[in-house]
mmCIF file with all atom_site columns, C-alpha atoms in Angstrom:
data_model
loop_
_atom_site.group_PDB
_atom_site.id
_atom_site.type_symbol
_atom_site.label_atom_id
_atom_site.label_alt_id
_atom_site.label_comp_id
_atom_site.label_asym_id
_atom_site.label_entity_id
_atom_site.label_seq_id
_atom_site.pdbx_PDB_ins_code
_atom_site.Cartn_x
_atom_site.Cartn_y
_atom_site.Cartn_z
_atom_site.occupancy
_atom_site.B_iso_or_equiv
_atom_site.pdbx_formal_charge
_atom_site.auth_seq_id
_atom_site.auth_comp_id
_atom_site.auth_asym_id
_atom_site.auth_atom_id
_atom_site.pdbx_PDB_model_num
ATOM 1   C CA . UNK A 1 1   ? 51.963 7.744   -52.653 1.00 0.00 ? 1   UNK A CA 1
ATOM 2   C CA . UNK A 1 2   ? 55.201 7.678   -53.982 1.00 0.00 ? 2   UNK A CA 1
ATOM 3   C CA . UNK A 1 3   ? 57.759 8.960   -56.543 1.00 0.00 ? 3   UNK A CA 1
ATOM 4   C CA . UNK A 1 4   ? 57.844 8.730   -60.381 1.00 0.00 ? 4   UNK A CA 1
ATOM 5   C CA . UNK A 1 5   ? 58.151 5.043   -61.296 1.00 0.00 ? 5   UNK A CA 1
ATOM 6   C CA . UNK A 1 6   ? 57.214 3.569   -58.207 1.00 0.00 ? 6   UNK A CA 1
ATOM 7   C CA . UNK A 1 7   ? 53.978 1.806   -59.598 1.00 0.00 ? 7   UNK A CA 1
ATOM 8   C CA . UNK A 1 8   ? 51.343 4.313   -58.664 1.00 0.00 ? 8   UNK A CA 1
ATOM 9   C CA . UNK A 1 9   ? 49.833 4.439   -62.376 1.00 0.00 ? 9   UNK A CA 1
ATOM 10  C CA . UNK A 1 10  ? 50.086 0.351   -62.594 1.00 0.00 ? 10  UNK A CA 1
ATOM 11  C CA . UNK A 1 11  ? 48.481 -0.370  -59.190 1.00 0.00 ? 11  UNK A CA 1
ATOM 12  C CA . UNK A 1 12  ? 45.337 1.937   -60.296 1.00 0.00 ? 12  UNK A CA 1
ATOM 13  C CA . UNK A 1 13  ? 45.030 0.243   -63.435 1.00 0.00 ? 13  UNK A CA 1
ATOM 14  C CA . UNK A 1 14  ? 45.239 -3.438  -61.842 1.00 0.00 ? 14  UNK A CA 1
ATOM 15  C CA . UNK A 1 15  ? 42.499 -1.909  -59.860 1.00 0.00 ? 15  UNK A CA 1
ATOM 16  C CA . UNK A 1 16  ? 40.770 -1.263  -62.207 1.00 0.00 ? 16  UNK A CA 1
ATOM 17  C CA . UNK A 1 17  ? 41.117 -4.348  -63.909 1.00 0.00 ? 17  UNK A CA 1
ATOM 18  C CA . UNK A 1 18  ? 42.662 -2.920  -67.091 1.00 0.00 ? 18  UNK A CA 1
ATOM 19  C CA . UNK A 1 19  ? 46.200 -4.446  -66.429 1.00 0.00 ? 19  UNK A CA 1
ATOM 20  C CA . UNK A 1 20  ? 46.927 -8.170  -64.971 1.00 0.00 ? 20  UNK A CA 1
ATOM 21  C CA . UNK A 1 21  ? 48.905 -8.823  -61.854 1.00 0.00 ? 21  UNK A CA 1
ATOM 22  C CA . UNK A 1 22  ? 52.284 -10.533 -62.278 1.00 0.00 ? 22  UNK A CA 1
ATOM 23  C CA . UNK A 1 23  ? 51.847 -12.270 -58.319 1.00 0.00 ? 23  UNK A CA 1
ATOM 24  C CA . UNK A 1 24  ? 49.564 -11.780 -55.365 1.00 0.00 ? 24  UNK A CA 1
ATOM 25  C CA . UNK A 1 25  ? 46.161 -11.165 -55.236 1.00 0.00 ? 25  UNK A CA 1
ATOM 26  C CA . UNK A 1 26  ? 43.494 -8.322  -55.626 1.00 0.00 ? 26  UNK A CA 1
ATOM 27  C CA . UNK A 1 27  ? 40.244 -7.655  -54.570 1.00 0.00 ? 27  UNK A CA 1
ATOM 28  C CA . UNK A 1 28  ? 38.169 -4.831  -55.314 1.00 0.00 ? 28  UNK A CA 1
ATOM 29  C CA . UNK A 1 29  ? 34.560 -4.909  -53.909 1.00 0.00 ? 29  UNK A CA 1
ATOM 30  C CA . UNK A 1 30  ? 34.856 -8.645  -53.518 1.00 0.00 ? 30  UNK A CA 1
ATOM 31  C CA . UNK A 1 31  ? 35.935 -9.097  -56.618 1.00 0.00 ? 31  UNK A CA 1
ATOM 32  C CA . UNK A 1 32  ? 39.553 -9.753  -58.565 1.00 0.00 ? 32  UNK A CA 1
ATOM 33  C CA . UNK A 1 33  ? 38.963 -7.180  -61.207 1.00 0.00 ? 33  UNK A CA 1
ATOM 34  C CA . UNK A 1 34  ? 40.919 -9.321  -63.452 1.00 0.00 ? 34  UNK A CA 1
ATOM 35  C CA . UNK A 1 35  ? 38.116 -11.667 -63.953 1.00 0.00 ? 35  UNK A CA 1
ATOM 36  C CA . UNK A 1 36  ? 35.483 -9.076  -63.444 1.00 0.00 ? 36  UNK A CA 1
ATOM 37  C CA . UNK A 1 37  ? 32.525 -8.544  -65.528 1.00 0.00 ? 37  UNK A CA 1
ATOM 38  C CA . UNK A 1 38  ? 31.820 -5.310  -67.307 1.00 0.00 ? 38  UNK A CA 1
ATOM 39  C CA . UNK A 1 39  ? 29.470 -4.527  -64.571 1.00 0.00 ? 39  UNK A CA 1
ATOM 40  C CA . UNK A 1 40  ? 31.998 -4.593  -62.363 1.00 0.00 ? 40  UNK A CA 1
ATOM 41  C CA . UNK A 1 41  ? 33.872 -1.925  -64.434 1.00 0.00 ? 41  UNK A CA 1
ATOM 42  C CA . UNK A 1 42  ? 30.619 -0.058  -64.300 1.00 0.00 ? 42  UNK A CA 1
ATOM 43  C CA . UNK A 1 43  ? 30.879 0.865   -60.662 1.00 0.00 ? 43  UNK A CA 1
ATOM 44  C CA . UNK A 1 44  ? 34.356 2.225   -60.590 1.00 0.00 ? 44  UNK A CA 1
ATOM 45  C CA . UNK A 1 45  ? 34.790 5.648   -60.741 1.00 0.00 ? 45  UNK A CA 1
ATOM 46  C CA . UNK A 1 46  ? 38.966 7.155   -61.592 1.00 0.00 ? 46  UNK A CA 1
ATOM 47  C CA . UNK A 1 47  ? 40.099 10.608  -61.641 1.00 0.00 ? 47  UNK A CA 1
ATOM 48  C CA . UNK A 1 48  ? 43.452 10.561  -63.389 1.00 0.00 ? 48  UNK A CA 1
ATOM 49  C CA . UNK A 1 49  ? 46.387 12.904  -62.827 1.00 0.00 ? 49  UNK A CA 1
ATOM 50  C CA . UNK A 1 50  ? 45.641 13.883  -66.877 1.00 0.00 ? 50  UNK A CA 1
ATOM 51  C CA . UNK A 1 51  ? 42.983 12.531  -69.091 1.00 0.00 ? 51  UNK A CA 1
ATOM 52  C CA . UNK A 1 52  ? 44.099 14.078  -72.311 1.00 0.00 ? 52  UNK A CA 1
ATOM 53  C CA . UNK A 1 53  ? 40.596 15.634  -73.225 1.00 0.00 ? 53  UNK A CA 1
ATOM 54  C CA . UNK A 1 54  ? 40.054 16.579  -76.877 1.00 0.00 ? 54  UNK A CA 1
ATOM 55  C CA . UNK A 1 55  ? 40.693 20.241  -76.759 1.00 0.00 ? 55  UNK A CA 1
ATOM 56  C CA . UNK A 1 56  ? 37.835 21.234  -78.752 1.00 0.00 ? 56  UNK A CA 1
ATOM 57  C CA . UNK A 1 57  ? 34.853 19.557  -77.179 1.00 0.00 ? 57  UNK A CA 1
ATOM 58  C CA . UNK A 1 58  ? 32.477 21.646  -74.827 1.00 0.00 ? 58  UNK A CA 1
ATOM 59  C CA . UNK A 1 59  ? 32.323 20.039  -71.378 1.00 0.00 ? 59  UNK A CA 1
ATOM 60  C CA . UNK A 1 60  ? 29.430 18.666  -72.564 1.00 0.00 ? 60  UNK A CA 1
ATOM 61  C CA . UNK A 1 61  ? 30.511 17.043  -75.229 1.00 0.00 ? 61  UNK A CA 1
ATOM 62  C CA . UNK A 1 62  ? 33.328 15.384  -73.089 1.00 0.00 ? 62  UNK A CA 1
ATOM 63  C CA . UNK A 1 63  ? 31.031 14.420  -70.478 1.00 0.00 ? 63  UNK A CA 1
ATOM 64  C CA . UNK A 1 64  ? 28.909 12.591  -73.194 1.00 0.00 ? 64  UNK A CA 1
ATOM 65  C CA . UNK A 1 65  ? 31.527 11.094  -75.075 1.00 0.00 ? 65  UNK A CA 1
ATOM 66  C CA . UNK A 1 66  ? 32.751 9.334   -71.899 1.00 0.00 ? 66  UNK A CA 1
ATOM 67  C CA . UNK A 1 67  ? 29.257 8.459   -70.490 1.00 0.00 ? 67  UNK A CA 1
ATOM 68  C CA . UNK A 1 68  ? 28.876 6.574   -73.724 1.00 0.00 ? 68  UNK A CA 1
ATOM 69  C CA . UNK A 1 69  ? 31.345 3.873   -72.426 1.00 0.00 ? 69  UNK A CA 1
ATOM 70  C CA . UNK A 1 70  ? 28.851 2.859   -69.550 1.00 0.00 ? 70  UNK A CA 1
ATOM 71  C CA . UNK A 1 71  ? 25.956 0.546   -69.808 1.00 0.00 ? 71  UNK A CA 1
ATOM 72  C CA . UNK A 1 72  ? 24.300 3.147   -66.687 1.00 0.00 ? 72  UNK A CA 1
ATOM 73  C CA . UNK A 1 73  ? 25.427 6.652   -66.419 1.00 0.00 ? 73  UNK A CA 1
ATOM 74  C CA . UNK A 1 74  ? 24.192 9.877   -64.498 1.00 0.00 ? 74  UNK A CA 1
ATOM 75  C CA . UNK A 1 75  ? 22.528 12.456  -66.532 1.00 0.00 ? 75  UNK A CA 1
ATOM 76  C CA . UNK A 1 76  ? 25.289 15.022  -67.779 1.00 0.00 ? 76  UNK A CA 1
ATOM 77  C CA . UNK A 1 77  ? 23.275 17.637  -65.748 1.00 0.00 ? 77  UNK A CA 1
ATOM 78  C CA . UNK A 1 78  ? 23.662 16.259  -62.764 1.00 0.00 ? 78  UNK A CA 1
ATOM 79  C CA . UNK A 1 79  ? 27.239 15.449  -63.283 1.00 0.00 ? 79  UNK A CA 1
ATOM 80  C CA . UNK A 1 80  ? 28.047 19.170  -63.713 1.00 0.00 ? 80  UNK A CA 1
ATOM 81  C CA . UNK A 1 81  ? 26.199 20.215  -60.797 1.00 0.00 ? 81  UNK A CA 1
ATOM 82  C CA . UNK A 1 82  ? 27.858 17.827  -58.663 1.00 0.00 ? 82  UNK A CA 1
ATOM 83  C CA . UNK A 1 83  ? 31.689 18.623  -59.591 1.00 0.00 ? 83  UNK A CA 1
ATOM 84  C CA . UNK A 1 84  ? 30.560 22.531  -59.562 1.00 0.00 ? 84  UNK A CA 1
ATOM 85  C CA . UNK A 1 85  ? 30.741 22.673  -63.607 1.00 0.00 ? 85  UNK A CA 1
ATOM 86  C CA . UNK A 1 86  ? 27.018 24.316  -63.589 1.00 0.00 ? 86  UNK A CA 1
ATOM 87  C CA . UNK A 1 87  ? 26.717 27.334  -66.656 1.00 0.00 ? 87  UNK A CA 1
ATOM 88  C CA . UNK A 1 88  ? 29.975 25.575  -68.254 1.00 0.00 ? 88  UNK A CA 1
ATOM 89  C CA . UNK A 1 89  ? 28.472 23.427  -70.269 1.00 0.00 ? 89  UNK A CA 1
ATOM 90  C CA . UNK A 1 90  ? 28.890 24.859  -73.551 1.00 0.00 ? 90  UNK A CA 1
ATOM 91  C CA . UNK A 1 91  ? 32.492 26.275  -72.702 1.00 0.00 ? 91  UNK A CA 1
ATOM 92  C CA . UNK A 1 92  ? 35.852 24.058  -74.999 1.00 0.00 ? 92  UNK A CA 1
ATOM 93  C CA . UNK A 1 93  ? 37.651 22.602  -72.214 1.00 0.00 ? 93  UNK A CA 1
ATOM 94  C CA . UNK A 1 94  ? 41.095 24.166  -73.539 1.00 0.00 ? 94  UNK A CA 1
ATOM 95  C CA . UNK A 1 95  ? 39.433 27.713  -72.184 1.00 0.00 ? 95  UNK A CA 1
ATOM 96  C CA . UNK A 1 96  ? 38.931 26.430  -69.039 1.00 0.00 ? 96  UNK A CA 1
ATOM 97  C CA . UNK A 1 97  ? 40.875 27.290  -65.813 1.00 0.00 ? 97  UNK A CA 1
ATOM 98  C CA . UNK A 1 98  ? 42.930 24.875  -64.154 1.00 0.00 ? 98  UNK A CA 1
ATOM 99  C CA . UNK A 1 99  ? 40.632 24.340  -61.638 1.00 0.00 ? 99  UNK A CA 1
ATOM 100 C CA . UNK A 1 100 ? 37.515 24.010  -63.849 1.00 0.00 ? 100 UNK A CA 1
ATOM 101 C CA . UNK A 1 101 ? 39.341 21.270  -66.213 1.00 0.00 ? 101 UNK A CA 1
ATOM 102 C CA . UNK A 1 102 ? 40.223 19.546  -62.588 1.00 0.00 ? 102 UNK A CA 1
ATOM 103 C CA . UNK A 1 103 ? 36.626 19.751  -61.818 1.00 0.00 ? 103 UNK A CA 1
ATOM 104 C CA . UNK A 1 104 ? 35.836 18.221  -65.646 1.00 0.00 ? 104 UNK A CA 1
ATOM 105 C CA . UNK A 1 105 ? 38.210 15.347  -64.458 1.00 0.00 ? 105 UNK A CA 1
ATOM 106 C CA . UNK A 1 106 ? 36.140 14.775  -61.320 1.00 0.00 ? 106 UNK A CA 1
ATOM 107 C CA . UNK A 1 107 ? 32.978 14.382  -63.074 1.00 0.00 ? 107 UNK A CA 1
ATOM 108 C CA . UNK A 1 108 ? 33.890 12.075  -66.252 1.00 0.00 ? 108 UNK A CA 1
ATOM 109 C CA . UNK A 1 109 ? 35.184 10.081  -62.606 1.00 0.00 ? 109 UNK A CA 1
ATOM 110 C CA . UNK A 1 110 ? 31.134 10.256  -62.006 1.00 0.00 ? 110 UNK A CA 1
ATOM 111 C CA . UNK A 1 111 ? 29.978 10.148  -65.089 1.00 0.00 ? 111 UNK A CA 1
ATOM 112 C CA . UNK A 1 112 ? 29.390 6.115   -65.211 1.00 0.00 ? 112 UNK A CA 1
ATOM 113 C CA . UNK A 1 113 ? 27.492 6.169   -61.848 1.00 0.00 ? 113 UNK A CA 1
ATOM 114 C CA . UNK A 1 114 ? 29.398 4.894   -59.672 1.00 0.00 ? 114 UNK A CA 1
#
């Protein structure tokens, strides 16, 4: 979408309503997520470039952790299955492959539901 410091990382988080806008205006599913409610937050899903998961936690653990920030969230089994993470569970996400930690990434993006 553009190169380094053109205002990808910004416009994603005045998306998601974690940074204000300085002019203009934003709407995300009818609403300006500036003066959204947490429920609002709750049906946003982001996959990052990076999250920066804690090296040591199992998938699992991740997947939890996150969930935890939701008022709703899919069960953590269901999560795997659908971002192909199934038998992984137990695995510390610094052994996993590039692709698998990718595939971590999608789910804790699906992890709230939403």
């Amino acid at each position: 979408l553009g190169p380094n410091g053109a205002g990808k990382s910004t416009t994603v988080e005045i998306l998601e309503g974690h940074r204000g806008r300085d002019a203009g205006e934003v709407r995300v599913l009818g609403h300006d997520p500036a003066q959204a409610s947490a429920g609002f937050r709750d049906r946003i899903g982001i996959v990052l470039q990076e999250v920066g998961i804690e090296r040591e936690l199992t998938v699992r653990e991740a997947l939890e952790h996150y969930g935890a920030c939701y008022s709703r969230r899919r069960p953590i089994d269901e999560v795997m299955a659908l971002a192909g993470l199934d038998g992984l569970g137990d695995r510390r996400t610094h052994r996993l492959s590039g692709g698998q930690k990718r595939r971590v990434d999608l789910a804790l993006g699906l992890v709230g539901d939403p």
